[in-house]
Short mmCIF file of C-alpha atoms and ligand atoms in Angstrom, two decimals:
data_model
loop_
_atom_site.label_atom_id
_atom_site.label_comp_id
_atom_site.label_asym_id
_atom_site.label_seq_id
_atom_site.Cartn_x
_atom_site.Cartn_y
_atom_site.Cartn_z
CA MET Y 282 8.60 -12.67 7.16
CA LYS Y 283 6.76 -15.55 8.75
CA LEU Y 284 5.40 -18.83 8.00
CA THR Y 285 1.74 -18.25 8.03
CA SER Y 286 -1.05 -18.63 5.88
CA ARG Y 287 0.02 -15.61 4.07
CA SER Y 288 3.49 -16.95 3.04
CA VAL Y 289 2.27 -20.45 2.65
CA SER Y 290 -0.30 -19.24 0.23
CA ARG Y 291 2.27 -17.13 -1.60
CA ALA Y 292 4.73 -20.21 -1.65
CA ALA Y 293 1.80 -22.37 -3.04
CA LEU Y 294 1.32 -19.75 -5.76
CA VAL Y 295 4.95 -19.61 -6.41
CA SER Y 296 5.26 -23.35 -7.00
CA SER Y 297 2.34 -23.53 -9.26
CA VAL Y 298 3.27 -20.71 -11.63
CA LEU Y 299 6.98 -20.96 -11.77
CA ALA Y 300 9.54 -22.59 -13.99
CA THR Y 301 12.18 -24.22 -11.87
CA VAL Y 302 15.73 -24.67 -12.95
CA THR Y 303 18.28 -26.57 -11.19
CA LEU Y 304 21.51 -24.69 -11.91
CA SER Y 305 23.92 -26.84 -10.21
CA ALA Y 306 23.92 -29.47 -7.38
CA GLY Y 307 22.24 -28.11 -4.29
CA LEU Y 308 21.40 -24.74 -5.96
CA LEU Y 309 17.85 -24.11 -7.05
CA VAL Y 310 16.49 -20.85 -8.48
CA ALA Y 311 12.72 -20.36 -9.00
CA THR Y 312 10.93 -17.20 -10.44
CA SER Y 313 7.26 -16.32 -10.01
CA ALA Y 314 4.85 -13.85 -11.45
CA ASN Y 315 3.01 -11.65 -8.98
CA ALA Y 316 -0.36 -12.00 -7.26
CA ALA Y 317 -1.22 -12.16 -3.70
CA THR Y 318 -4.25 -12.62 -1.73
CA THR Y 319 -3.39 -10.64 1.43
CA LEU Y 320 -2.46 -7.00 2.17
CA GLY Y 321 1.01 -8.06 3.65
CA ALA Y 322 1.76 -10.43 0.77
CA SER Y 323 0.67 -8.04 -1.88
CA ALA Y 324 2.71 -5.07 -0.35
CA ALA Y 325 5.83 -7.44 -0.08
CA GLN Y 326 5.81 -7.80 -3.79
CA SER Y 327 7.39 -4.37 -4.17
CA GLY Y 328 9.35 -4.68 -0.83
CA ARG Y 329 6.78 -2.73 1.21
CA TYR Y 330 4.99 -3.75 4.45
CA PHE Y 331 1.44 -3.41 5.27
CA GLY Y 332 0.59 -2.75 8.93
CA THR Y 333 -2.23 -1.96 11.36
CA ALA Y 334 -2.62 -0.34 14.70
CA VAL Y 335 -3.24 -3.00 17.37
CA ALA Y 336 -4.80 -2.82 20.87
CA ALA Y 337 -3.58 -5.28 23.49
CA ASN Y 338 -7.04 -5.77 24.91
CA LYS Y 339 -8.22 -7.08 21.60
CA LEU Y 340 -5.76 -9.90 21.31
CA SER Y 341 -8.23 -12.28 23.00
CA ASP Y 342 -10.76 -11.50 20.23
CA SER Y 343 -10.39 -14.42 17.59
CA THR Y 344 -11.96 -12.65 14.79
CA TYR Y 345 -9.65 -9.66 15.42
CA VAL Y 346 -6.41 -11.83 15.77
CA GLY Y 347 -7.41 -13.90 12.77
CA ILE Y 348 -7.46 -10.86 10.30
CA LEU Y 349 -4.36 -9.45 12.10
CA ASN Y 350 -2.43 -12.50 11.46
CA ARG Y 351 -3.62 -13.24 8.02
CA GLU Y 352 -3.23 -9.83 6.43
CA PHE Y 353 -0.68 -7.68 8.23
CA ASP Y 354 3.21 -7.68 8.51
CA MET Y 355 3.69 -4.58 10.51
CA VAL Y 356 2.17 -3.57 13.81
CA THR Y 357 1.88 -0.36 15.76
CA ALA Y 358 0.54 -0.36 19.34
CA GLU Y 359 -2.55 1.85 19.44
CA ASN Y 360 -1.86 3.43 22.79
CA GLU Y 361 0.34 0.91 24.75
CA MET Y 362 3.73 2.52 23.92
CA LYS Y 363 2.81 5.96 24.53
CA ILE Y 364 4.37 7.95 27.47
CA ASP Y 365 1.34 7.65 30.00
CA ALA Y 366 1.41 3.99 29.31
CA THR Y 367 5.09 3.24 29.63
CA GLU Y 368 6.03 5.60 32.39
CA PRO Y 369 3.00 6.13 34.42
CA ASN Y 370 5.29 7.40 37.44
CA GLN Y 371 8.51 9.19 36.80
CA ASN Y 372 11.20 6.57 36.16
CA GLN Y 373 9.00 3.63 36.78
CA PHE Y 374 8.45 1.96 33.49
CA THR Y 375 5.66 -0.59 32.69
CA PHE Y 376 5.82 -2.57 29.52
CA GLY Y 377 3.13 -5.27 30.06
CA ASN Y 378 0.72 -4.37 27.54
CA ALA Y 379 3.14 -3.15 25.01
CA ASP Y 380 5.06 -6.30 25.49
CA ARG Y 381 1.81 -8.18 24.69
CA ILE Y 382 1.63 -6.55 21.34
CA VAL Y 383 5.40 -6.72 20.51
CA ASN Y 384 5.51 -10.61 21.59
CA HIS Y 385 2.47 -11.22 19.44
CA ALA Y 386 3.90 -9.44 16.34
CA ARG Y 387 7.27 -11.04 16.75
CA ALA Y 388 5.93 -14.59 17.15
CA GLN Y 389 4.00 -13.94 13.78
CA GLY Y 390 7.14 -12.61 12.31
CA MET Y 391 5.59 -9.08 11.98
CA ARG Y 392 7.77 -6.03 12.36
CA VAL Y 393 6.85 -3.39 14.84
CA ARG Y 394 6.74 0.38 14.68
CA GLY Y 395 7.31 1.97 18.11
CA HIS Y 396 4.73 4.75 18.72
CA THR Y 397 5.71 7.26 20.33
CA LEU Y 398 8.66 8.36 22.36
CA ALA Y 399 8.05 12.28 22.66
CA TRP Y 400 4.57 13.83 22.40
CA HIS Y 401 2.55 16.60 23.84
CA SER Y 402 -0.42 14.32 24.20
CA GLN Y 403 -1.16 11.19 26.41
CA GLN Y 404 1.56 12.37 28.72
CA PRO Y 405 1.24 11.06 32.30
CA GLY Y 406 0.11 13.45 34.95
CA TRP Y 407 3.65 13.98 36.34
CA MET Y 408 5.02 14.99 32.97
CA GLN Y 409 2.01 17.23 32.14
CA ASN Y 410 3.06 19.32 35.11
CA MET Y 411 6.59 19.54 34.29
CA GLU Y 412 8.44 22.30 32.47
CA GLY Y 413 12.02 23.64 31.60
CA THR Y 414 15.29 21.61 32.27
CA ALA Y 415 13.50 19.13 34.58
CA LEU Y 416 11.14 18.19 31.72
CA ARG Y 417 13.89 18.26 29.02
CA SER Y 418 15.85 15.58 31.13
CA ALA Y 419 12.72 13.61 31.92
CA MET Y 420 11.91 13.51 28.25
CA LEU Y 421 15.37 12.41 27.37
CA ASN Y 422 15.38 9.68 29.99
CA HIS Y 423 12.01 8.41 28.75
CA VAL Y 424 13.28 8.43 25.12
CA THR Y 425 16.50 6.47 26.31
CA LYS Y 426 14.85 4.07 28.61
CA VAL Y 427 12.01 2.99 26.26
CA ALA Y 428 14.11 2.74 23.24
CA GLN Y 429 16.66 0.70 25.14
CA TYR Y 430 14.29 -1.68 26.39
CA TYR Y 431 13.09 -2.36 23.07
CA ALA Y 432 16.33 -1.95 21.26
CA GLY Y 433 16.71 -4.52 18.34
CA LYS Y 434 13.06 -5.22 18.11
CA ILE Y 435 11.66 -1.99 16.41
CA TYR Y 436 11.62 -1.37 12.63
CA ALA Y 437 10.97 2.37 13.14
CA TRP Y 438 10.28 4.56 15.98
CA ASP Y 439 7.99 7.60 15.80
CA VAL Y 440 10.49 9.50 17.71
CA VAL Y 441 8.51 12.85 17.95
CA ASN Y 442 4.64 13.03 17.11
CA GLU Y 443 2.77 16.10 16.16
CA ALA Y 444 5.13 18.85 17.15
CA PHE Y 445 3.79 21.48 14.57
CA GLU Y 446 0.97 23.87 14.92
CA ASP Y 447 -2.10 23.32 12.61
CA GLY Y 448 -3.23 26.36 10.38
CA SER Y 449 -1.10 28.99 8.35
CA SER Y 450 1.58 29.72 11.03
CA GLY Y 451 4.07 27.01 10.18
CA ALA Y 452 5.13 27.40 13.79
CA ARG Y 453 5.91 24.58 16.22
CA ARG Y 454 3.09 23.66 18.57
CA ASN Y 455 3.09 25.47 21.76
CA SER Y 456 3.73 22.55 24.23
CA ASN Y 457 5.64 21.90 27.43
CA LEU Y 458 8.11 20.02 25.42
CA GLN Y 459 8.62 22.93 22.96
CA ARG Y 460 8.90 25.34 25.82
CA THR Y 461 12.14 23.37 26.91
CA GLY Y 462 13.92 24.96 23.80
CA ASN Y 463 13.47 24.65 20.13
CA ASP Y 464 16.12 21.93 20.04
CA TRP Y 465 14.04 19.37 21.85
CA ILE Y 466 13.18 17.52 18.72
CA GLU Y 467 16.72 16.97 17.64
CA ALA Y 468 17.74 16.06 21.09
CA ALA Y 469 15.16 13.39 21.18
CA PHE Y 470 16.33 12.00 17.81
CA ARG Y 471 19.97 11.99 19.18
CA ALA Y 472 19.05 10.22 22.43
CA ALA Y 473 16.83 7.62 20.32
CA ARG Y 474 19.83 6.85 17.89
CA ALA Y 475 22.12 6.28 20.85
CA ALA Y 476 19.55 3.92 22.64
CA ASP Y 477 18.48 1.78 19.68
CA PRO Y 478 20.97 2.22 16.63
CA ALA Y 479 19.16 -0.34 14.52
CA ALA Y 480 15.75 1.31 14.35
CA LYS Y 481 14.75 3.85 11.86
CA LEU Y 482 13.84 7.15 13.46
CA CYS Y 483 10.82 8.85 12.21
CA TYR Y 484 9.15 12.26 12.72
CA ASN Y 485 5.29 11.61 12.53
CA ASP Y 486 2.53 14.04 12.07
CA TYR Y 487 -0.98 14.74 10.66
CA ASN Y 488 -2.25 17.39 8.31
CA THR Y 489 1.08 17.08 6.46
CA ASP Y 490 -0.56 15.42 3.54
CA ASP Y 491 -1.10 18.55 1.34
CA TRP Y 492 2.10 20.03 -0.14
CA THR Y 493 0.83 23.55 -0.13
CA HIS Y 494 -0.09 23.65 3.70
CA ALA Y 495 1.97 25.66 5.90
CA LYS Y 496 2.37 22.71 8.27
CA THR Y 497 3.52 20.42 5.64
CA GLN Y 498 6.21 22.96 4.49
CA ALA Y 499 7.33 23.78 8.00
CA VAL Y 500 7.97 19.90 8.65
CA TYR Y 501 9.71 19.59 5.35
CA ARG Y 502 12.14 22.43 6.46
CA MET Y 503 12.77 20.92 9.69
CA VAL Y 504 13.78 17.57 8.01
CA GLN Y 505 15.82 19.37 5.36
CA ASP Y 506 17.74 21.12 8.16
CA PHE Y 507 18.04 17.92 9.99
CA LYS Y 508 19.69 16.24 6.99
CA THR Y 509 21.89 19.28 6.47
CA ARG Y 510 23.15 19.27 9.95
CA GLY Y 511 23.43 15.59 10.42
CA VAL Y 512 20.71 15.26 12.93
CA PRO Y 513 19.89 11.48 12.78
CA ILE Y 514 16.48 11.16 11.00
CA ASP Y 515 15.63 8.35 8.62
CA CYS Y 516 11.85 8.69 7.88
CA VAL Y 517 8.85 10.87 7.97
CA GLY Y 518 5.37 9.45 8.94
CA LEU Y 519 2.29 10.95 7.39
CA GLN Y 520 -0.71 9.89 9.69
CA SER Y 521 -3.30 10.47 6.84
CA HIS Y 522 -6.44 10.58 8.84
CA PHE Y 523 -8.81 11.64 6.11
CA ASN Y 524 -12.66 12.64 6.02
CA ALA Y 525 -14.80 15.24 4.26
CA GLN Y 526 -13.13 18.16 5.78
CA SER Y 527 -9.73 16.74 5.42
CA PRO Y 528 -9.81 14.85 2.17
CA VAL Y 529 -7.03 13.09 0.32
CA PRO Y 530 -5.27 16.05 -1.30
CA SER Y 531 -4.61 16.02 -5.15
CA ASN Y 532 -0.90 16.75 -4.49
CA TYR Y 533 -0.67 13.69 -1.89
CA GLN Y 534 2.08 11.88 -4.04
CA THR Y 535 4.06 15.01 -4.65
CA THR Y 536 4.30 15.48 -0.84
CA LEU Y 537 5.35 11.78 -0.35
CA GLN Y 538 7.86 12.36 -3.12
CA ASN Y 539 9.22 15.64 -1.83
CA PHE Y 540 9.85 14.37 1.48
CA ALA Y 541 11.50 11.19 -0.06
CA ASN Y 542 13.70 13.62 -2.13
CA LEU Y 543 15.20 14.87 1.26
CA GLY Y 544 16.93 11.47 1.54
CA VAL Y 545 14.35 9.86 4.13
CA ASP Y 546 11.96 7.11 3.89
CA VAL Y 547 8.32 7.96 3.89
CA GLN Y 548 5.65 6.08 5.45
CA ILE Y 549 1.74 6.40 5.73
CA THR Y 550 1.43 5.50 9.43
CA GLU Y 551 -2.12 5.86 10.68
CA LEU Y 552 -4.29 5.76 7.42
CA ASP Y 553 -8.19 5.82 7.91
CA ILE Y 554 -10.57 7.41 5.54
CA GLU Y 555 -14.13 8.04 6.56
CA GLY Y 556 -16.83 6.92 4.14
CA SER Y 557 -18.21 3.86 2.44
CA GLY Y 558 -18.69 1.98 -0.63
CA THR Y 559 -16.94 2.98 -3.82
CA THR Y 560 -16.10 6.54 -2.83
CA GLN Y 561 -14.25 5.27 0.19
CA ALA Y 562 -12.50 2.57 -1.96
CA ALA Y 563 -11.35 5.09 -4.61
CA ASN Y 564 -9.74 7.17 -1.86
CA TYR Y 565 -7.87 4.09 -0.38
CA GLU Y 566 -6.94 3.37 -3.94
CA ARG Y 567 -5.43 6.60 -4.68
CA VAL Y 568 -3.44 6.73 -1.25
CA THR Y 569 -2.05 3.28 -2.01
CA LYS Y 570 -1.20 4.08 -5.57
CA ALA Y 571 0.53 7.34 -4.38
CA CYS Y 572 2.80 5.32 -2.01
CA LEU Y 573 3.58 2.69 -4.73
CA ALA Y 574 4.75 5.52 -7.02
CA VAL Y 575 7.31 6.69 -4.66
CA THR Y 576 10.18 4.35 -4.17
CA ARG Y 577 11.07 5.41 -0.79
CA CYS Y 578 7.44 5.02 0.47
CA THR Y 579 8.22 1.85 2.21
CA GLY Y 580 4.71 1.02 3.79
CA ILE Y 581 1.26 1.67 4.82
CA THR Y 582 -0.32 1.21 8.28
CA VAL Y 583 -4.08 1.55 8.81
CA TRP Y 584 -5.14 2.78 12.08
CA GLY Y 585 -7.02 -0.35 13.15
CA ILE Y 586 -8.68 -3.43 11.66
CA ARG Y 587 -12.46 -3.29 11.71
CA ASP Y 588 -14.51 -0.09 11.68
CA THR Y 589 -15.69 -1.02 15.19
CA ASP Y 590 -12.03 -0.95 16.24
CA SER Y 591 -11.51 2.48 15.00
CA TRP Y 592 -10.84 5.70 17.32
CA ARG Y 593 -13.53 7.20 14.99
CA SER Y 594 -15.83 4.17 14.45
CA TYR Y 595 -18.74 6.53 13.56
CA GLY Y 596 -16.86 7.30 10.28
CA THR Y 597 -16.45 3.53 9.33
CA PRO Y 598 -12.98 4.48 8.07
CA LEU Y 599 -11.25 1.11 7.98
CA LEU Y 600 -11.03 -1.70 5.57
CA PHE Y 601 -13.10 -4.39 7.36
CA ASP Y 602 -16.71 -4.03 8.61
CA GLY Y 603 -17.55 -4.54 12.16
CA SER Y 604 -18.00 -8.25 11.49
CA GLY Y 605 -14.62 -8.49 9.81
CA ASN Y 606 -15.83 -8.66 6.34
CA LYS Y 607 -13.71 -7.21 3.65
CA LYS Y 608 -15.08 -3.94 2.34
CA PRO Y 609 -14.85 -2.58 -1.12
CA ALA Y 610 -11.93 -0.31 0.21
CA TYR Y 611 -10.06 -3.66 0.97
CA THR Y 612 -10.37 -4.79 -2.46
CA ALA Y 613 -9.16 -1.48 -3.83
CA VAL Y 614 -6.12 -1.71 -1.74
CA LEU Y 615 -5.26 -5.30 -2.32
CA ASP Y 616 -5.88 -4.66 -6.19
CA ALA Y 617 -3.68 -1.67 -6.17
CA LEU Y 618 -0.90 -3.38 -4.28
CA ASN Y 619 -1.10 -6.27 -6.83
CA SER Y 620 -1.04 -3.99 -9.67
CA VAL Y 621 2.68 -3.21 -9.28
CA GLY Y 622 5.58 -5.25 -7.78
CA GLY Y 623 8.53 -7.16 -8.82
CA THR Y 624 9.49 -10.82 -9.40
CA THR Y 625 10.18 -13.20 -6.80
CA THR Y 626 13.04 -15.41 -6.85
CA THR Y 627 14.12 -18.11 -4.34
CA THR Y 628 17.44 -19.47 -4.22
CA THR Y 629 18.36 -22.41 -2.12
CA THR Y 630 21.83 -23.64 -1.19
CA THR Y 631 22.17 -26.73 0.58
CA THR Y 632 25.94 -26.52 1.04
CA SER Y 633 27.23 -25.36 4.29
CA ASN Y 634 30.82 -24.55 5.30
CA ASP Y 635 30.68 -25.36 8.97
CA PRO Y 636 32.63 -26.25 11.88
CA VAL Y 637 29.64 -27.36 13.96
CA PRO Y 638 28.22 -30.83 13.78
CA GLY Y 639 24.82 -30.75 11.83
CA GLY Y 640 25.75 -27.00 10.78
CA CYS Y 641 22.98 -24.97 9.27
CA THR Y 642 21.64 -24.26 5.91
CA ALA Y 643 20.39 -20.90 4.27
CA THR Y 644 17.73 -20.12 1.79
CA ALA Y 645 17.36 -16.72 0.12
CA SER Y 646 14.24 -15.41 -1.45
CA VAL Y 647 14.52 -12.31 -3.39
CA ASN Y 648 11.88 -9.93 -4.20
CA ALA Y 649 13.08 -7.42 -6.66
CA TRP Y 650 11.74 -4.43 -8.56
CA ASN Y 651 13.29 -1.70 -10.70
CA GLY Y 652 15.86 -0.23 -8.47
CA GLY Y 653 15.53 -2.10 -5.31
CA PHE Y 654 14.89 -5.44 -3.44
CA VAL Y 655 13.99 -7.27 -0.29
CA VAL Y 656 15.97 -10.35 0.56
CA THR Y 657 14.39 -12.70 2.85
CA VAL Y 658 16.73 -15.50 4.28
CA LYS Y 659 15.71 -18.53 5.97
CA VAL Y 660 18.36 -20.20 8.35
CA THR Y 661 17.78 -23.75 9.33
CA ALA Y 662 19.70 -25.85 11.85
CA GLY Y 663 20.96 -29.19 10.70
CA ALA Y 664 20.85 -32.37 12.62
CA ALA Y 665 22.09 -30.88 15.87
CA ALA Y 666 21.17 -27.72 17.82
CA ILE Y 667 23.09 -24.52 17.29
CA ARG Y 668 23.68 -21.49 19.33
CA GLY Y 669 24.32 -18.89 16.67
CA TRP Y 670 24.66 -18.50 13.05
CA THR Y 671 26.36 -16.30 10.32
CA VAL Y 672 25.03 -16.14 6.76
CA THR Y 673 27.37 -14.82 4.00
CA LEU Y 674 25.57 -13.57 1.07
CA ALA Y 675 27.35 -11.48 -1.52
CA LEU Y 676 25.42 -8.83 -3.46
CA PRO Y 677 26.38 -7.49 -6.97
CA SER Y 678 28.63 -4.54 -6.81
CA GLY Y 679 26.81 -1.38 -6.75
CA SER Y 680 23.95 -2.60 -4.69
CA THR Y 681 23.53 -1.12 -1.13
CA VAL Y 682 21.82 -2.57 1.92
CA THR Y 683 19.58 0.17 3.47
CA ASN Y 684 18.03 -1.78 6.15
CA SER Y 685 18.30 -5.22 7.90
CA TRP Y 686 15.88 -6.97 10.40
CA ASN Y 687 16.25 -9.89 12.79
CA ALA Y 688 19.89 -10.07 12.20
CA THR Y 689 23.09 -8.01 12.72
CA ARG Y 690 24.99 -6.98 9.47
CA ASN Y 691 28.71 -6.70 8.86
CA GLY Y 692 29.39 -6.30 5.30
CA ASN Y 693 28.12 -9.16 3.19
CA GLN Y 694 27.67 -11.23 6.64
CA TRP Y 695 24.55 -11.41 8.83
CA SER Y 696 24.61 -12.85 12.22
CA ASN Y 697 21.92 -13.77 14.59
CA VAL Y 698 20.61 -11.42 17.09
CA ALA Y 699 20.03 -12.23 20.85
CA TYR Y 700 16.63 -13.75 20.25
CA ASN Y 701 17.14 -16.05 17.23
CA GLY Y 702 20.65 -17.63 17.47
CA ASN Y 703 19.43 -20.78 19.46
CA LEU Y 704 17.88 -23.36 17.15
CA THR Y 705 17.05 -26.85 17.95
CA ALA Y 706 17.86 -29.51 15.33
CA GLY Y 707 15.93 -28.77 12.10
CA GLN Y 708 14.38 -25.54 13.54
CA ALA Y 709 14.38 -22.41 11.19
CA THR Y 710 14.33 -18.72 11.61
CA GLU Y 711 14.16 -15.82 9.07
CA PHE Y 712 15.78 -12.49 8.75
CA GLY Y 713 15.75 -10.01 5.92
CA PHE Y 714 17.29 -7.01 4.49
CA GLN Y 715 16.23 -4.24 1.97
CA GLY Y 716 18.51 -2.60 -0.42
CA THR Y 717 18.84 -0.45 -3.59
CA GLY Y 718 20.14 -1.69 -6.88
CA SER Y 719 20.02 -5.48 -7.84
CA ALA Y 720 20.29 -8.57 -5.47
CA GLY Y 721 21.12 -10.79 -8.53
CA SER Y 722 20.69 -14.44 -7.57
CA PRO Y 723 22.39 -14.75 -4.34
CA SER Y 724 23.64 -18.19 -2.89
CA PRO Y 725 23.88 -17.76 0.75
CA THR Y 726 26.09 -20.02 2.95
CA CYS Y 727 25.57 -20.62 6.47
CA THR Y 728 27.98 -21.13 9.36
CA ALA Y 729 26.77 -22.37 12.81
CA SER Y 730 28.44 -21.80 16.17
C1 XIL W 112 -5.44 7.65 19.19
C2 XIL W 112 -5.84 6.42 19.62
O1 XIL W 112 -6.46 5.64 18.41
C3 XIL W 112 -7.08 6.35 20.60
O2 XIL W 112 -7.44 5.11 21.06
C4 XIL W 112 -6.73 7.31 21.65
O3 XIL W 112 -7.88 7.46 22.64
C5 XIL W 112 -6.18 8.63 21.21
O4 XIL W 112 -5.16 8.47 20.36
N1 XIL W 112 -2.65 10.58 16.12
C6 XIL W 112 -1.79 9.60 16.66
C7 XIL W 112 -2.40 8.39 17.47
O5 XIL W 112 -0.54 9.80 16.55
O6 XIL W 112 -1.61 8.00 18.60
C8 XIL W 112 -3.76 8.77 17.89
O7 XIL W 112 -4.29 7.49 18.37
C9 XIL W 112 -4.54 9.23 16.66
C10 XIL W 112 -4.00 10.49 16.13
#
C-alpha cells in the first residue's frame, strides 16, 4: 500500500464515516463502511489488487502515469521482463527497462507481477536456435538469474507462459522448450522457487477461460498433478483476452473456482475485452464479479491503461479511452468492486518496546471479509534514525498467514527487508500480509535496531 491520492481519499473517507473509540491509552480502533473511488482501493476492500500492464517508454507520458498512480496497485511489465528483453545475448542480462517499471511501481507502493520467465514466444535469437540439453540449461539459467535479480520484489512470477496447444488436443504446445522434455515446466518452477522463495509461482495461459475446453482441462490436470507431486506452484493466471470470437464464457466463474479448488490462487492477468459502451461494460462487470465470487481469485490485471496503449488498440478493449477518460467499462468494474468487500479497521498503538533511542511505532490497518483479511502495517521511526525494525503482531488462533510483502515473516514477527529497514527520524514505511480466518483487532508493537 502507498500514501497516494488513493489511500488519502480512502483515509479521508474513513475519518468521515467512522465511529472512533479509544480503547485504552495509546490504542485507537476505527471501523469504516465501504466505498472507494479508484480501482485499486475498491479492489483492496476485499483484499484483492487491481493491476495493469505498463510499458517503460510510456513512463514519461504524464496522462498515462497520472492514471497509473491513481488507479492501480499492481504492475506487470508489458514486454520488458520477457526473455528477449532481459537476456538479449546468452548470459548477458539487461534489466534497464524492467528496472524502470519495477522502481516506479515500488516507489508508488505498487506490487509487481513478473512476466515471464519461460515462454516459446519473444525468445532472443540465440534461444530460438537452441534445442535439447543446451536449451534446457539455458532456460534454467535464465529462470534462476532473473528470479534471483528481482528476488524479494515480485509478488508473483508467471514462471511459464502459454505452454499448451489451442484446439481440442489438450496437448502441450510443440516448442523448442517442450522438446527438451515434458518435465521442462516443473523444472522451471523448481528453479524459480529456489531463486525467489518469497514469490508466488504461477502458470499463465490464454483460452483457459471456458471450463469445457480441452486446453482448460489440460492445464487443470497439470496443476492437479503438480499439487499431488509437490511441484511448487501457487497460482494460475488466466490471461482473459476476450472479443467476439472469444467471448467471456458463461462458465467463467466455474473455471476460476475449479482451479482455486486445487489449492492455488487464481488471478486474471491480462484482461482486455474488445467492444464499447454498455455491452463492453457488461462483460467487464461479469468478469469482475466472477473473480469477486471466488475467494482465491486474488486480483485482476488489465492489459494496458488507455485504448491507445493496447496491443489490440483497434478493438478499444480497455477501461480508459485514448484521452484517458473513464469509459462505461471503468464504472462497471468500479461499481462491481464496491458491491462487495469487508470492513476496514485501523488499530494504532503508540507504545514501543525498544532498546534504540527514538524507537519506532506501528499502526495496523485490517481489511477483513468473510473468511479472510489483509493487514497493512505502517512502521514509523521515532525521533532518531533506525537501521531495521521488527513488528510483533499476534493473530487470533486459527488464522493463517498466506502471503506477506515488503517484510520477512517469522511466526508472528515481521522484519524489514533489505530496502526498507533504514528509516530517517519520523520516516514511515509499509508492509502487509494476507491471511485466512480473522485478523481480530491487532495491536502491533515495533522494535527498532
Ligand atoms: C503482448 C504485448 O502486449 C505486445 O506489446 C507484444 O508485441 C506482444 O506481446 N499474452 C501474453 C503477453 O502473455 O505477454 C502478450 O503481450 C499478449 C498475449
